Coordinates of C-alpha atoms and ligand atoms in Angstrom, one line a residue:
M83 CA 10.6 50.4 10.1
K84 CA 10.2 47.2 12.1
G85 CA 7.1 46.4 10.1
I86 CA 9.1 46.7 6.8
V87 CA 11.8 44.4 8.1
L88 CA 9.3 41.9 9.2
S89 CA 7.4 41.9 5.9
I90 CA 10.7 41.5 4.0
L91 CA 11.6 38.6 6.3
F92 CA 8.3 36.9 5.6
L93 CA 8.2 37.6 1.9
P94 CA 9.5 34.3 0.7
A95 CA 6.8 32.4 2.5
L96 CA 4.2 34.6 0.9
L97 CA 5.8 34.3 -2.5
Y98 CA 5.9 30.6 -2.5
P99 CA 2.7 29.2 -0.9
Q100 CA 2.7 25.4 -1.2
K101 CA 0.5 24.3 -4.2
N102 CA 0.7 21.5 -6.7
Y103 CA 2.1 23.9 -9.4
V104 CA 4.1 27.1 -9.6
E105 CA 4.8 29.6 -12.3
I106 CA 8.4 30.4 -13.1
L107 CA 9.0 34.1 -13.9
P108 CA 11.6 35.4 -16.4
T109 CA 13.1 37.4 -13.5
D110 CA 13.6 34.3 -11.2
T111 CA 17.1 33.5 -10.4
E112 CA 18.4 29.9 -10.2
A113 CA 18.0 29.9 -6.4
D114 CA 14.4 31.2 -6.8
I115 CA 13.5 28.3 -9.1
I116 CA 15.0 25.7 -6.9
E117 CA 13.1 27.1 -3.9
K118 CA 9.9 27.1 -5.9
A119 CA 10.5 23.5 -7.1
A120 CA 11.2 22.4 -3.5
N121 CA 7.8 23.8 -2.4
V122 CA 5.6 22.2 -5.0
V123 CA 3.5 19.6 -3.2
P124 CA 0.8 17.0 -4.1
S125 CA -2.8 18.0 -4.0
P126 CA -4.7 16.0 -1.3
R127 CA -6.0 13.6 -4.0
Q128 CA -2.5 13.0 -5.3
L129 CA -1.1 12.5 -1.8
R130 CA -3.8 9.9 -1.0
W131 CA -3.1 8.1 -4.2
Q132 CA 0.7 8.0 -3.7
Q133 CA 0.2 6.5 -0.2
L134 CA -1.8 3.6 -1.7
E135 CA 1.6 2.3 -3.2
M136 CA -0.1 -0.5 -5.0
T137 CA -3.2 -0.5 -7.2
A138 CA -4.6 -3.2 -9.4
F139 CA -6.1 -3.2 -12.9
F140 CA -8.8 -5.6 -14.0
H141 CA -8.9 -5.9 -17.8
F142 CA -12.1 -7.7 -18.6
G143 CA -14.5 -7.3 -21.5
I144 CA -15.4 -8.8 -24.9
N145 CA -11.7 -9.4 -25.6
T146 CA -11.8 -12.0 -22.7
F147 CA -14.2 -14.0 -24.9
T148 CA -12.7 -13.5 -28.3
N149 CA -9.2 -14.1 -26.9
K150 CA -7.9 -10.9 -28.3
E151 CA -5.9 -8.0 -26.9
W152 CA -7.7 -5.4 -28.9
G153 CA -11.1 -5.7 -30.5
N154 CA -12.3 -3.7 -33.5
G155 CA -15.8 -2.7 -32.3
K156 CA -17.5 -5.2 -34.6
E157 CA -17.4 -8.3 -32.4
D158 CA -20.4 -10.4 -31.6
I159 CA -21.1 -9.3 -28.0
T160 CA -23.4 -12.3 -27.4
L161 CA -20.1 -14.1 -26.8
F162 CA -19.9 -12.3 -23.5
N163 CA -21.1 -14.8 -21.0
P164 CA -19.0 -15.4 -17.9
T165 CA -20.4 -18.5 -16.2
S166 CA -19.4 -17.9 -12.6
L167 CA -18.4 -14.3 -12.3
D168 CA -17.5 -13.3 -8.8
A169 CA -16.3 -9.8 -8.3
K170 CA -15.7 -10.4 -4.6
Q171 CA -13.2 -13.1 -5.5
W172 CA -11.3 -10.6 -7.7
V173 CA -11.3 -7.9 -5.0
Q174 CA -10.5 -10.3 -2.2
I175 CA -7.4 -11.7 -4.0
A176 CA -6.2 -8.2 -4.8
K177 CA -6.8 -6.9 -1.3
E178 CA -5.1 -9.9 0.3
A179 CA -2.0 -9.3 -1.9
G180 CA -1.8 -5.7 -0.5
F181 CA -3.6 -3.7 -3.2
K182 CA -5.4 -0.7 -1.9
Q183 CA -7.4 0.3 -5.0
I184 CA -8.6 -1.4 -8.2
I185 CA -9.4 0.0 -11.7
L186 CA -11.8 -1.8 -13.9
T187 CA -11.9 -1.5 -17.7
A188 CA -15.5 -0.3 -17.9
K189 CA -14.9 0.2 -21.7
H190 CA -11.9 -0.7 -23.7
H191 CA -11.1 0.5 -27.3
D192 CA -13.6 -1.9 -28.8
G193 CA -16.4 0.2 -27.2
F194 CA -18.1 -2.7 -25.4
C195 CA -19.6 -1.4 -22.1
L196 CA -19.5 -3.5 -18.9
W197 CA -22.4 -1.5 -17.7
P198 CA -25.9 -1.0 -19.3
S199 CA -25.1 2.4 -20.7
K200 CA -28.2 4.2 -22.1
Y201 CA -26.2 5.8 -24.9
T202 CA -25.3 2.8 -27.0
D203 CA -26.6 -0.7 -27.6
H204 CA -23.0 -2.1 -27.5
T205 CA -23.3 -3.1 -23.8
I206 CA -23.7 -5.9 -21.4
K207 CA -27.5 -5.6 -21.6
N208 CA -27.4 -7.1 -25.0
T209 CA -25.5 -10.2 -23.9
P210 CA -26.7 -13.5 -22.4
Y211 CA -25.0 -12.6 -19.1
K212 CA -27.8 -12.6 -16.4
N213 CA -30.2 -12.4 -19.3
G214 CA -29.2 -8.9 -20.1
N215 CA -29.6 -7.7 -16.5
G216 CA -26.0 -7.8 -15.6
D217 CA -23.8 -4.8 -14.6
V218 CA -20.1 -5.7 -14.0
V219 CA -19.2 -2.1 -13.0
K220 CA -21.8 -2.4 -10.2
E221 CA -20.6 -5.8 -9.1
V222 CA -17.0 -4.6 -8.9
A223 CA -17.9 -1.3 -7.3
E224 CA -19.9 -3.1 -4.6
A225 CA -17.1 -5.6 -3.9
C226 CA -14.7 -2.8 -3.5
K227 CA -17.0 -1.0 -1.0
S228 CA -17.5 -4.2 1.0
Y229 CA -13.7 -4.9 1.2
A230 CA -13.1 -1.2 1.9
I231 CA -10.7 -0.6 -1.0
G232 CA -10.6 2.2 -3.6
F233 CA -12.5 1.9 -6.9
G234 CA -11.5 3.4 -10.2
I235 CA -12.6 3.2 -13.8
Y236 CA -10.8 2.9 -17.1
L237 CA -12.9 4.5 -19.9
S238 CA -11.2 4.3 -23.2
P239 CA -11.3 7.6 -25.1
W240 CA -11.0 5.7 -28.3
D241 CA -14.2 3.9 -29.1
M242 CA -14.0 1.8 -32.3
N243 CA -17.7 1.0 -32.2
S244 CA -19.3 4.4 -31.8
A245 CA -20.7 5.8 -35.0
L246 CA -20.3 9.3 -33.5
Y247 CA -16.5 8.9 -33.3
G248 CA -14.9 11.6 -35.4
D249 CA -17.7 14.2 -34.8
Y250 CA -16.3 16.6 -32.3
E251 CA -19.5 17.8 -30.8
K252 CA -21.5 14.6 -30.8
Y253 CA -18.8 12.3 -29.7
N254 CA -17.6 14.5 -26.8
R255 CA -21.2 14.8 -25.7
F256 CA -21.6 11.0 -25.9
F257 CA -18.4 10.5 -23.9
I258 CA -19.5 13.0 -21.2
N259 CA -22.8 11.2 -21.0
Q260 CA -21.1 7.9 -20.4
L261 CA -18.7 9.4 -17.9
T262 CA -21.6 10.9 -16.1
E263 CA -23.3 7.5 -15.8
L264 CA -20.2 6.0 -14.4
L265 CA -19.5 8.9 -12.0
T266 CA -23.1 9.1 -10.6
N267 CA -24.4 5.5 -10.4
Y268 CA -21.6 3.6 -8.6
G269 CA -20.8 5.5 -5.4
K270 CA -17.4 7.0 -4.8
I271 CA -14.9 6.8 -7.7
D272 CA -11.3 7.2 -6.7
E273 CA -9.5 7.2 -10.1
V274 CA -10.4 7.8 -13.7
W275 CA -7.9 6.3 -16.1
F276 CA -7.8 7.7 -19.7
D277 CA -5.7 5.7 -22.1
G278 CA -3.3 7.4 -24.5
A279 CA -4.2 5.1 -27.4
N280 CA -6.1 7.0 -30.1
G281 CA -6.8 5.6 -33.5
E282 CA -9.7 5.7 -36.0
G283 CA -13.4 5.1 -35.5
P284 CA -15.6 2.9 -37.6
N285 CA -15.9 5.6 -40.3
G286 CA -12.1 6.0 -40.6
K287 CA -12.2 9.3 -38.8
K288 CA -9.9 10.5 -36.0
Q289 CA -11.5 12.2 -33.0
E290 CA -10.4 15.3 -31.2
Y291 CA -11.1 14.9 -27.5
N292 CA -12.5 17.8 -25.4
F293 CA -10.3 16.8 -22.4
N294 CA -11.0 20.0 -20.5
A295 CA -14.8 19.3 -20.5
W296 CA -14.2 15.7 -19.4
Y297 CA -11.9 16.8 -16.6
Q298 CA -14.5 19.4 -15.5
T299 CA -17.2 16.6 -15.4
I300 CA -15.0 14.5 -13.1
R301 CA -14.1 17.4 -10.8
D302 CA -17.8 18.3 -10.5
L303 CA -19.1 14.8 -9.9
Q304 CA -16.2 13.1 -8.1
P305 CA -13.9 15.8 -6.8
S306 CA -11.5 13.5 -5.0
A307 CA -10.9 11.2 -8.0
T308 CA -7.4 11.3 -9.5
I309 CA -7.3 11.6 -13.3
A310 CA -4.6 9.4 -14.7
V311 CA -2.4 9.2 -17.8
M312 CA -4.3 11.4 -20.3
G313 CA -5.0 13.5 -17.2
P314 CA -3.6 16.1 -15.0
D315 CA -3.0 14.2 -11.7
I316 CA -1.0 11.1 -12.5
R317 CA 1.7 10.6 -15.2
W318 CA 2.3 7.4 -17.1
V319 CA 5.8 6.4 -16.2
G320 CA 6.6 5.6 -19.8
T321 CA 6.9 1.9 -19.9
E322 CA 4.5 -1.0 -19.5
T323 CA 7.1 -3.3 -17.9
G324 CA 6.8 -2.3 -14.2
V325 CA 10.1 -0.5 -14.4
G326 CA 10.4 3.1 -13.4
R327 CA 13.3 5.6 -13.4
E328 CA 16.2 5.5 -11.0
T329 CA 15.9 9.3 -10.9
E330 CA 12.1 9.9 -10.6
W331 CA 11.0 13.5 -9.9
S332 CA 7.3 14.1 -9.1
V333 CA 7.9 17.8 -9.8
V334 CA 8.3 18.2 -13.5
P335 CA 7.9 21.0 -16.1
V336 CA 4.3 21.4 -17.2
E337 CA 5.2 20.1 -20.7
A338 CA 5.0 16.6 -19.3
Q339 CA 1.3 17.0 -19.0
S340 CA 0.8 17.7 -22.7
Q341 CA -2.0 15.5 -24.0
E342 CA -0.5 15.5 -27.4
A343 CA 2.8 14.2 -26.1
I344 CA 1.2 11.4 -24.2
A345 CA -0.9 10.4 -27.2
N346 CA 2.1 10.4 -29.5
N347 CA 4.0 8.2 -27.1
S348 CA 1.2 5.7 -26.7
Q349 CA 0.2 2.9 -29.0
S350 CA -1.8 3.8 -32.1
D351 CA -1.8 0.2 -33.3
V352 CA -1.7 -2.9 -31.2
A353 CA 1.3 -4.2 -33.1
F354 CA 3.4 -1.3 -31.8
S355 CA 4.8 -1.0 -28.3
P356 CA 4.7 2.4 -26.6
K357 CA 7.4 4.5 -28.3
G358 CA 8.9 5.4 -25.0
D359 CA 9.9 9.1 -25.2
M360 CA 8.2 9.5 -21.9
M361 CA 11.0 7.2 -20.7
G362 CA 13.6 9.9 -21.0
N363 CA 15.9 9.4 -18.1
D364 CA 15.5 12.8 -16.8
L365 CA 12.2 14.6 -16.5
G366 CA 12.8 16.9 -13.6
S367 CA 16.5 17.6 -12.8
R368 CA 17.8 21.1 -12.3
D369 CA 18.7 21.3 -15.9
K370 CA 15.0 20.6 -16.9
I371 CA 13.3 22.8 -14.3
L372 CA 15.6 25.8 -14.9
K373 CA 14.2 26.0 -18.5
A374 CA 10.6 25.5 -17.5
E375 CA 7.7 28.0 -17.5
K376 CA 5.7 26.2 -14.9
L377 CA 6.3 23.3 -12.6
V378 CA 3.7 20.8 -11.6
W379 CA 3.4 17.9 -9.2
Y380 CA 2.8 15.1 -11.6
P381 CA 3.8 11.7 -10.1
A382 CA 4.5 8.5 -11.9
E383 CA 2.2 5.4 -12.1
T384 CA 4.0 2.3 -13.2
D385 CA 1.7 -0.1 -15.0
V386 CA 2.4 -3.7 -15.9
S387 CA 0.4 -6.9 -16.4
I388 CA 0.9 -10.1 -14.3
R389 CA 0.7 -11.9 -17.7
P390 CA 2.2 -11.1 -21.1
G391 CA -1.2 -9.6 -22.3
W392 CA -3.6 -7.2 -20.6
F393 CA -6.6 -9.4 -21.2
Y394 CA -6.9 -13.1 -20.2
H395 CA -5.7 -15.7 -22.7
P396 CA -5.7 -19.4 -21.7
E397 CA -2.4 -20.0 -23.5
E398 CA -0.8 -17.6 -21.1
D399 CA -1.7 -19.6 -18.0
N400 CA 1.8 -20.8 -17.7
K401 CA 3.3 -17.4 -18.3
V402 CA 2.1 -15.7 -15.2
K403 CA 4.8 -13.7 -13.4
S404 CA 6.2 -15.5 -10.4
A405 CA 6.5 -14.2 -6.9
D406 CA 10.1 -13.3 -7.5
D407 CA 9.1 -11.4 -10.7
L408 CA 6.5 -9.5 -8.7
M409 CA 9.1 -8.7 -6.0
N410 CA 11.4 -7.3 -8.6
I411 CA 8.6 -5.2 -10.0
Y412 CA 7.8 -3.9 -6.5
F413 CA 11.4 -2.7 -6.2
S414 CA 11.4 -1.1 -9.6
S415 CA 8.1 0.6 -9.2
V416 CA 7.2 1.4 -5.6
G417 CA 10.9 1.4 -4.8
R418 CA 11.5 4.1 -7.4
N419 CA 8.9 6.7 -6.2
G420 CA 6.1 5.3 -8.3
V421 CA 2.7 3.7 -7.6
L422 CA 2.4 0.2 -9.0
L423 CA -0.6 -0.5 -11.1
L424 CA -0.6 -4.3 -11.6
N425 CA -3.0 -5.9 -14.0
I426 CA -4.7 -9.1 -13.0
P427 CA -7.1 -10.1 -15.8
P428 CA -10.1 -12.2 -14.9
N429 CA -10.8 -15.2 -17.1
K430 CA -13.8 -16.3 -19.2
Q431 CA -15.5 -17.8 -16.2
G432 CA -15.3 -14.4 -14.6
L433 CA -12.7 -15.4 -12.0
I434 CA -9.1 -14.7 -11.3
S435 CA -7.3 -17.8 -12.3
D436 CA -5.5 -20.1 -9.8
S437 CA -2.1 -19.4 -11.3
D438 CA -2.4 -15.7 -10.8
A439 CA -3.8 -16.0 -7.3
K440 CA -1.0 -18.4 -6.4
S441 CA 1.7 -16.0 -7.5
L442 CA 0.1 -13.1 -5.7
R443 CA -0.2 -15.1 -2.5
E444 CA 3.4 -16.3 -2.6
W445 CA 4.7 -12.8 -3.3
K446 CA 2.7 -11.3 -0.4
I447 CA 4.3 -13.8 2.0
K448 CA 7.8 -12.9 0.7
H449 CA 7.1 -9.2 0.8
D450 CA 5.8 -9.3 4.4
A451 CA 8.6 -11.5 5.5
V452 CA 11.1 -8.8 4.4
F453 CA 9.2 -5.6 5.2
S454 CA 7.7 -6.4 8.5
H455 CA 11.1 -6.3 10.3
N456 CA 12.7 -2.9 10.1
L457 CA 16.2 -3.6 11.7
L458 CA 16.4 0.1 12.6
K459 CA 13.3 0.0 14.7
N460 CA 15.2 0.0 18.0
A461 CA 18.3 1.8 16.7
T462 CA 19.5 5.2 18.0
A463 CA 19.5 7.9 15.4
S464 CA 21.7 11.0 15.5
S465 CA 22.6 13.9 13.3
V466 CA 24.7 16.9 14.1
N467 CA 22.5 19.3 12.2
G468 CA 19.2 17.4 12.4
I469 CA 15.9 18.1 14.0
N470 CA 13.5 15.3 15.1
T471 CA 16.0 12.6 14.2
S472 CA 14.2 9.9 16.1
S473 CA 11.1 10.5 14.0
L474 CA 12.9 8.7 11.2
I475 CA 12.3 5.3 12.8
D476 CA 8.9 5.8 14.6
G477 CA 7.0 4.0 11.9
N478 CA 4.9 7.1 11.3
F479 CA 5.0 8.7 7.8
D480 CA 3.7 12.0 9.1
T481 CA 6.5 12.7 11.6
Y482 CA 9.7 13.7 9.9
F483 CA 13.3 14.7 10.2
T484 CA 14.7 17.9 8.8
T485 CA 17.9 20.1 9.2
I486 CA 18.5 23.2 11.2
N487 CA 19.1 26.4 9.2
K488 CA 17.5 24.8 6.1
S489 CA 20.8 23.1 5.4
P490 CA 20.5 21.0 2.1
T491 CA 23.1 18.5 3.3
T492 CA 23.3 16.3 6.4
T493 CA 24.5 13.0 7.8
I494 CA 22.3 10.8 9.9
E495 CA 23.9 7.9 11.9
F496 CA 22.0 4.9 13.1
A497 CA 23.5 2.8 16.0
L498 CA 21.8 -0.6 16.0
N499 CA 21.7 -2.3 19.4
Q500 CA 23.2 -5.5 17.9
N501 CA 25.1 -6.6 14.8
S502 CA 22.5 -7.1 12.1
T503 CA 22.4 -8.6 8.6
F504 CA 20.7 -6.6 5.8
N505 CA 20.6 -6.1 2.1
I506 CA 17.8 -3.5 1.5
L507 CA 17.7 0.2 2.4
M508 CA 14.5 2.2 2.4
I509 CA 14.2 6.0 2.6
Q510 CA 11.0 8.0 2.4
E511 CA 10.6 11.8 2.0
N512 CA 7.7 13.6 3.5
I513 CA 6.3 14.5 0.1
A514 CA 3.4 16.4 1.8
K515 CA 6.1 19.1 2.1
G516 CA 7.7 18.6 -1.3
Q517 CA 10.3 16.4 -3.0
R518 CA 13.8 17.6 -2.4
V519 CA 16.6 15.0 -2.2
E520 CA 18.9 15.0 -5.2
K521 CA 21.8 12.8 -4.2
F522 CA 22.6 10.5 -1.3
Y523 CA 24.8 7.6 -0.3
A524 CA 25.0 5.2 2.7
E525 CA 27.9 3.6 4.6
Y526 CA 28.4 0.9 7.2
F527 CA 31.0 0.8 9.9
E528 CA 33.5 -2.0 9.9
N529 CA 36.9 -2.4 11.6
G530 CA 37.2 1.3 12.4
S531 CA 36.2 2.7 9.0
W532 CA 33.1 3.6 7.0
I533 CA 32.5 1.7 3.8
K534 CA 30.0 2.9 1.2
F535 CA 27.3 0.3 0.3
T536 CA 24.8 2.1 -1.8
E537 CA 23.9 5.4 -3.4
G538 CA 21.1 7.1 -5.2
T539 CA 19.7 10.3 -6.6
T540 CA 16.0 11.0 -5.9
V541 CA 14.0 9.6 -3.0
G542 CA 10.4 10.8 -3.2
F543 CA 7.7 8.9 -1.5
K544 CA 9.7 5.7 -1.3
R545 CA 13.2 4.7 -2.4
L546 CA 14.3 1.1 -2.0
L547 CA 17.8 0.0 -2.8
R548 CA 19.2 -3.6 -2.9
F549 CA 22.8 -4.5 -2.4
D550 CA 25.0 -7.4 -1.4
T551 CA 24.4 -8.7 2.2
I552 CA 26.2 -6.8 4.9
S553 CA 26.5 -7.4 8.6
A554 CA 27.1 -4.3 10.8
D555 CA 25.9 -2.5 13.9
K556 CA 26.3 1.1 12.6
I557 CA 25.3 2.8 9.4
R558 CA 25.0 6.4 8.2
I559 CA 23.2 8.1 5.4
H560 CA 24.7 11.2 3.8
I561 CA 22.3 13.6 2.0
E562 CA 24.8 15.2 -0.4
S563 CA 22.4 17.5 -2.3
S564 CA 18.9 18.6 -1.8
R565 CA 16.6 21.4 -2.9
L566 CA 16.4 23.3 0.4
N567 CA 16.3 21.3 3.6
P568 CA 15.5 17.6 3.2
M569 CA 12.4 16.4 5.0
L570 CA 12.6 12.6 5.6
S571 CA 9.7 10.6 7.1
E572 CA 11.2 7.2 7.5
V573 CA 14.3 5.1 7.0
G574 CA 14.4 1.3 7.0
L575 CA 16.9 -1.5 6.8
F576 CA 15.7 -4.9 5.8
Y577 CA 16.9 -8.4 5.0
Q578 CA 15.7 -10.6 2.2
T579 CA 17.0 -14.2 2.7
Q580 CA 16.4 -15.4 -0.9
Ligands
FUL283 C1 -2.8 0.5 -23.5 C2 -3.9 -0.2 -24.2 O1 -3.9 -0.1 -25.6 C3 -3.8 -1.6 -23.7 O2 -4.8 -2.5 -24.3 C4 -4.0 -1.6 -22.2 O3 -5.3 -1.2 -21.9 C5 -3.0 -0.7 -21.5 C6 -3.2 -0.5 -20.1 O4 -3.0 0.6 -22.1 O5 -2.5 1.7 -24.1
CA284 CA1 8.4 9.2 10.9

């Protein structure tokens, strides 16, 4: 009898082991579905990636020399001749600005390969660069290793140069061969980025991609690499402006992973911007997940270029985003539960231009001036129904607060040891255990009463909110709604002077 009671008690834990996906059954009640959603967690590779917060893109290739955004596969590749390429300079600038991983366009839609691929002549070996002995993938991979930051590759599924494009068997084999070269000859690869753009090849034919075989190749050769955009691990946020959603769920119905949907939403012609259906305001609310058949952990990557174009164009030297622009982008990407992927395109010399480096340096100084001083650091945290409340301000992501009896609501009060001035609130959920918070607001104490100063919906890995400057010595955060008990890693209060 006792045994039966025990197994009934432990049944929910057995039913919902924490994985990065979960099936919804027709018999599941609303409460079952919420509980399942609350227990979907990132895979180890997804968790590592989310914790990077900021990754950088290097768009570099034949377009850099033809001054185009998209080539057509017919360009004269002998134009490719960077005079003073220095991959260490690229990586050093990115690292000093706070980026933890970079992704290089090994091949863009024009089909030109930055490495000497054996499977086509349209490569760096047939250019004057280093008399045909150059390999930019190798140079960047080695620079990343020496600066100890992650390295990823962008390999365009669409290849406007390949004569095989349009032949299902031959092109997929060719693509896997190229992928294999990149995944075996350059050490550890941390991310593989497949673009959604998919048009016609040189013979006017469209190609069907054997994505599952490509994914299998990556899992076999580089099991810890995340596969982004046209891939199962990382979702394109749906814009290319650096702006993510205010409500950003990393747990979404599996339909969000549909390759067809991603391709339809991406550019099929350079004159068109992404169509943006992926920018629906709500991908993962209760309304959406209650209708789903399967839920997956599929977090948002927010990509944007530091310049108007993805490739370097000299006429854009005075259109580089300023430190303030980059700060805004930080808030609208990382601050909205996304990972920022900022493109910094090297120029024709093979260097990051001074204007880009300057903006990045200035932004980093601003960023650190704000975020190195958490005004709650020495505060006293309390909560009537909280457990581990002090772990909210210990500067350690892995230690976290939660509620007793799995309560989905709570109030946490922070008493500062002096009156302080602030205009930014940060909240982080311990996503290793799931994403749960659905609604919250914050108040400060003044003249005997509590006054609301900000509110939000989802939190996720990181939520940053800006508001008019306040001076107070007490604040509190109300979690109004959560899927099961909230699990919060860190809370911060910061002040940006200008
Ligand atoms: C798009 C491409 O067409 C752009 O050229 C760029 O590479 C961007 C990151 O993705 O779909
Ligand atoms: Ca903590």
